[in-house]
PDB file of C-alpha atoms in Angstrom:
ATOM      1  CA  UNK A   1      58.497 175.254 102.872  1.00 94.00           C
ATOM      2  CA  UNK A   2      62.178 175.080 103.818  1.00 97.00           C
ATOM      3  CA  UNK A   3      63.120 178.336 105.211  1.00 97.00           C
ATOM      4  CA  UNK A   4      66.637 179.906 106.427  1.00 98.00           C
ATOM      5  CA  UNK A   5      66.842 183.598 107.466  1.00 98.00           C
ATOM      6  CA  UNK A   6      70.293 185.251 108.465  1.00 98.00           C
ATOM      7  CA  UNK A   7      70.792 188.196 110.405  1.00 98.00           C
ATOM      8  CA  UNK A   8      73.379 189.347 112.681  1.00 98.00           C
ATOM      9  CA  UNK A   9      75.709 191.065 109.547  1.00 97.00           C
ATOM     10  CA  UNK A  10      77.075 194.609 109.966  1.00 97.00           C
ATOM     11  CA  UNK A  11      80.311 196.578 110.130  1.00 98.00           C
ATOM     12  CA  UNK A  12      83.070 195.120 112.354  1.00 98.00           C
ATOM     13  CA  UNK A  13      86.680 196.291 112.945  1.00 97.00           C
ATOM     14  CA  UNK A  14      89.604 194.248 112.243  1.00 98.00           C
ATOM     15  CA  UNK A  15      90.493 191.841 115.049  1.00 97.00           C
ATOM     16  CA  UNK A  16      86.628 192.251 116.436  1.00 98.00           C
ATOM     17  CA  UNK A  17      83.952 189.475 116.813  1.00 98.00           C
ATOM     18  CA  UNK A  18      80.701 189.052 115.238  1.00 98.00           C
ATOM     19  CA  UNK A  19      77.608 186.584 115.850  1.00 98.00           C
ATOM     20  CA  UNK A  20      75.463 185.801 113.202  1.00 98.00           C
ATOM     21  CA  UNK A  21      72.050 183.918 113.492  1.00 98.00           C
ATOM     22  CA  UNK A  22      70.262 181.631 111.360  1.00 98.00           C
ATOM     23  CA  UNK A  23      66.674 181.063 112.119  1.00 98.00           C
ATOM     24  CA  UNK A  24      64.974 177.939 110.254  1.00 97.00           C
ATOM     25  CA  UNK A  25      61.661 176.994 109.738  1.00 96.00           C
ATOM     26  CA  UNK A  26      59.708 174.580 107.416  1.00 95.00           C
ATOM     27  CA  UNK A  27      61.878 171.543 108.665  1.00 95.00           C
ATOM     28  CA  UNK A  28      63.329 170.109 111.902  1.00 92.00           C
ATOM     29  CA  UNK A  29      66.557 171.532 111.267  1.00 93.00           C
ATOM     30  CA  UNK A  30      68.096 170.073 114.577  1.00 92.00           C
ATOM     31  CA  UNK A  31      68.076 166.713 112.675  1.00 95.00           C
ATOM     32  CA  UNK A  32      69.895 167.831 109.637  1.00 96.00           C
ATOM     33  CA  UNK A  33      73.289 169.314 108.518  1.00 97.00           C
ATOM     34  CA  UNK A  34      73.340 173.099 108.484  1.00 97.00           C
ATOM     35  CA  UNK A  35      76.333 174.900 106.899  1.00 96.00           C
ATOM     36  CA  UNK A  36      77.670 178.304 106.617  1.00 97.00           C
ATOM     37  CA  UNK A  37      79.249 179.636 103.458  1.00 98.00           C
ATOM     38  CA  UNK A  38      80.276 182.962 102.288  1.00 98.00           C
ATOM     39  CA  UNK A  39      80.627 184.782  98.840  1.00 98.00           C
ATOM     40  CA  UNK A  40      82.812 187.747  98.628  1.00 97.00           C
ATOM     41  CA  UNK A  41      82.957 190.217  96.002  1.00 92.00           C
ATOM     42  CA  UNK A  42      83.830 188.976  92.549  1.00 94.00           C
ATOM     43  CA  UNK A  43      84.753 185.491  94.343  1.00 96.00           C
ATOM     44  CA  UNK A  44      83.308 182.015  94.353  1.00 96.00           C
ATOM     45  CA  UNK A  45      81.267 180.890  97.296  1.00 96.00           C
ATOM     46  CA  UNK A  46      83.592 179.243  99.956  1.00 96.00           C
ATOM     47  CA  UNK A  47      82.496 176.826 102.595  1.00 96.00           C
ATOM     48  CA  UNK A  48      83.396 178.125 106.154  1.00 96.00           C
ATOM     49  CA  UNK A  49      81.908 175.573 108.500  1.00 95.00           C
ATOM     50  CA  UNK A  50      79.091 172.763 108.788  1.00 96.00           C
ATOM     51  CA  UNK A  51      77.175 171.157 111.759  1.00 96.00           C
ATOM     52  CA  UNK A  52      76.129 167.680 111.339  1.00 95.00           C
ATOM     53  CA  UNK A  53      72.697 166.879 112.501  1.00 94.00           C
ATOM     54  CA  UNK A  54      71.945 166.159 115.870  1.00 91.00           C
ATOM     55  CA  UNK A  55      75.048 168.071 116.916  1.00 92.00           C
ATOM     56  CA  UNK A  56      74.989 171.233 119.011  1.00 91.00           C
ATOM     57  CA  UNK A  57      78.446 172.758 118.455  1.00 93.00           C
ATOM     58  CA  UNK A  58      81.066 172.571 116.329  1.00 92.00           C
ATOM     59  CA  UNK A  59      84.633 174.685 116.038  1.00 94.00           C
ATOM     60  CA  UNK A  60      87.285 175.274 113.783  1.00 92.00           C
ATOM     61  CA  UNK A  61      89.801 177.783 113.908  1.00 95.00           C
ATOM     62  CA  UNK A  62      88.269 181.450 114.172  1.00 97.00           C
ATOM     63  CA  UNK A  63      84.727 179.895 113.622  1.00 97.00           C
ATOM     64  CA  UNK A  64      82.341 178.240 115.551  1.00 97.00           C
ATOM     65  CA  UNK A  65      78.740 176.864 115.188  1.00 96.00           C
ATOM     66  CA  UNK A  66      76.318 176.531 117.919  1.00 95.00           C
ATOM     67  CA  UNK A  67      72.460 175.056 117.725  1.00 95.00           C
ATOM     68  CA  UNK A  68      69.515 176.198 119.882  1.00 93.00           C
ATOM     69  CA  UNK A  69      67.577 172.886 118.839  1.00 90.00           C
ATOM     70  CA  UNK A  70      64.599 174.090 120.587  1.00 91.00           C
ATOM     71  CA  UNK A  71      64.559 177.433 118.876  1.00 93.00           C
ATOM     72  CA  UNK A  72      65.284 175.979 115.398  1.00 94.00           C
ATOM     73  CA  UNK A  73      68.184 178.588 115.352  1.00 96.00           C
ATOM     74  CA  UNK A  74      71.835 178.386 114.809  1.00 96.00           C
ATOM     75  CA  UNK A  75      74.639 180.705 115.276  1.00 97.00           C
ATOM     76  CA  UNK A  76      78.066 181.232 113.515  1.00 98.00           C
ATOM     77  CA  UNK A  77      80.580 183.030 116.173  1.00 98.00           C
ATOM     78  CA  UNK A  78      83.639 184.566 114.293  1.00 98.00           C
ATOM     79  CA  UNK A  79      86.428 185.914 115.981  1.00 98.00           C
ATOM     80  CA  UNK A  80      89.708 187.653 115.139  1.00 97.00           C
ATOM     81  CA  UNK A  81      88.072 188.927 112.018  1.00 98.00           C
ATOM     82  CA  UNK A  82      90.222 190.000 108.659  1.00 97.00           C
ATOM     83  CA  UNK A  83      89.119 192.490 105.945  1.00 96.00           C
ATOM     84  CA  UNK A  84      89.630 189.209 104.151  1.00 96.00           C
ATOM     85  CA  UNK A  85      86.403 188.250 105.698  1.00 97.00           C
ATOM     86  CA  UNK A  86      84.278 190.832 104.271  1.00 98.00           C
ATOM     87  CA  UNK A  87      81.555 188.867 102.347  1.00 98.00           C
ATOM     88  CA  UNK A  88      77.629 187.993 102.409  1.00 98.00           C
ATOM     89  CA  UNK A  89      77.405 184.989 104.705  1.00 98.00           C
ATOM     90  CA  UNK A  90      74.760 182.229 104.345  1.00 98.00           C
ATOM     91  CA  UNK A  91      73.171 179.463 106.166  1.00 98.00           C
ATOM     92  CA  UNK A  92      72.197 176.331 103.903  1.00 97.00           C
ATOM     93  CA  UNK A  93      71.265 172.915 103.957  1.00 97.00           C
ATOM     94  CA  UNK A  94      70.571 169.863 101.679  1.00 97.00           C
ATOM     95  CA  UNK A  95      68.525 168.079 104.066  1.00 97.00           C
ATOM     96  CA  UNK A  96      70.848 165.543 105.151  1.00 96.00           C
ATOM     97  CA  UNK A  97      72.173 164.447 108.365  1.00 95.00           C
ATOM     98  CA  UNK A  98      75.851 164.499 107.576  1.00 95.00           C
ATOM     99  CA  UNK A  99      78.071 167.237 106.502  1.00 95.00           C
ATOM    100  CA  UNK A 100      80.063 167.144 103.171  1.00 93.00           C
ATOM    101  CA  UNK A 101      83.468 168.051 102.551  1.00 90.00           C
ATOM    102  CA  UNK A 102      84.567 171.527 104.227  1.00 85.00           C
ATOM    103  CA  UNK A 103      84.707 173.129 100.696  1.00 89.00           C
ATOM    104  CA  UNK A 104      81.294 172.288  99.911  1.00 94.00           C
ATOM    105  CA  UNK A 105      78.955 175.187  98.838  1.00 94.00           C
ATOM    106  CA  UNK A 106      76.257 173.673  96.430  1.00 95.00           C
ATOM    107  CA  UNK A 107      73.481 173.573  98.903  1.00 96.00           C
ATOM    108  CA  UNK A 108      70.022 173.012  97.891  1.00 96.00           C
ATOM    109  CA  UNK A 109      68.574 175.685 100.109  1.00 97.00           C
ATOM    110  CA  UNK A 110      70.227 178.822 101.373  1.00 97.00           C
ATOM    111  CA  UNK A 111      68.912 181.928 103.098  1.00 97.00           C
ATOM    112  CA  UNK A 112      69.047 185.457 101.595  1.00 97.00           C
ATOM    113  CA  UNK A 113      72.386 186.232 103.209  1.00 98.00           C
ATOM    114  CA  UNK A 114      73.812 188.786 105.585  1.00 98.00           C
ATOM    115  CA  UNK A 115      76.535 191.113 105.020  1.00 98.00           C
ATOM    116  CA  UNK A 116      79.651 191.471 106.836  1.00 98.00           C
ATOM    117  CA  UNK A 117      82.075 193.992 106.285  1.00 98.00           C
ATOM    118  CA  UNK A 118      85.403 193.954 108.058  1.00 98.00           C
ATOM    119  CA  UNK A 119      87.025 197.638 108.014  1.00 97.00           C
ATOM    120  CA  UNK A 120      88.868 200.071 109.977  1.00 95.00           C
TER     121      UNK A 120
END
């Protein structure tokens, strides 16, 4: 059974950093593309970043994903956070080896999400 469990969310001040974790089980997550998406209150889901199968890291702007293949765990490092980054963050997969377009959010498998609140 494919499972993804996010953790590491919380309250952070503007300009701060946070590192979210995504623990996976039920599949060999190192082989597959894993994406991070988020959903703010009253807004549509938004794609953040995706890492392709076999890759151990990727970076885009303030966000970076790194993957511990041995532990079947991925991390989303977020720096320079703004209030607008407040949202529930999810890791997700379609069990494909390549990422879709950056805006893609219609993943078949998602975790339960972890809340990130950026506020002073």
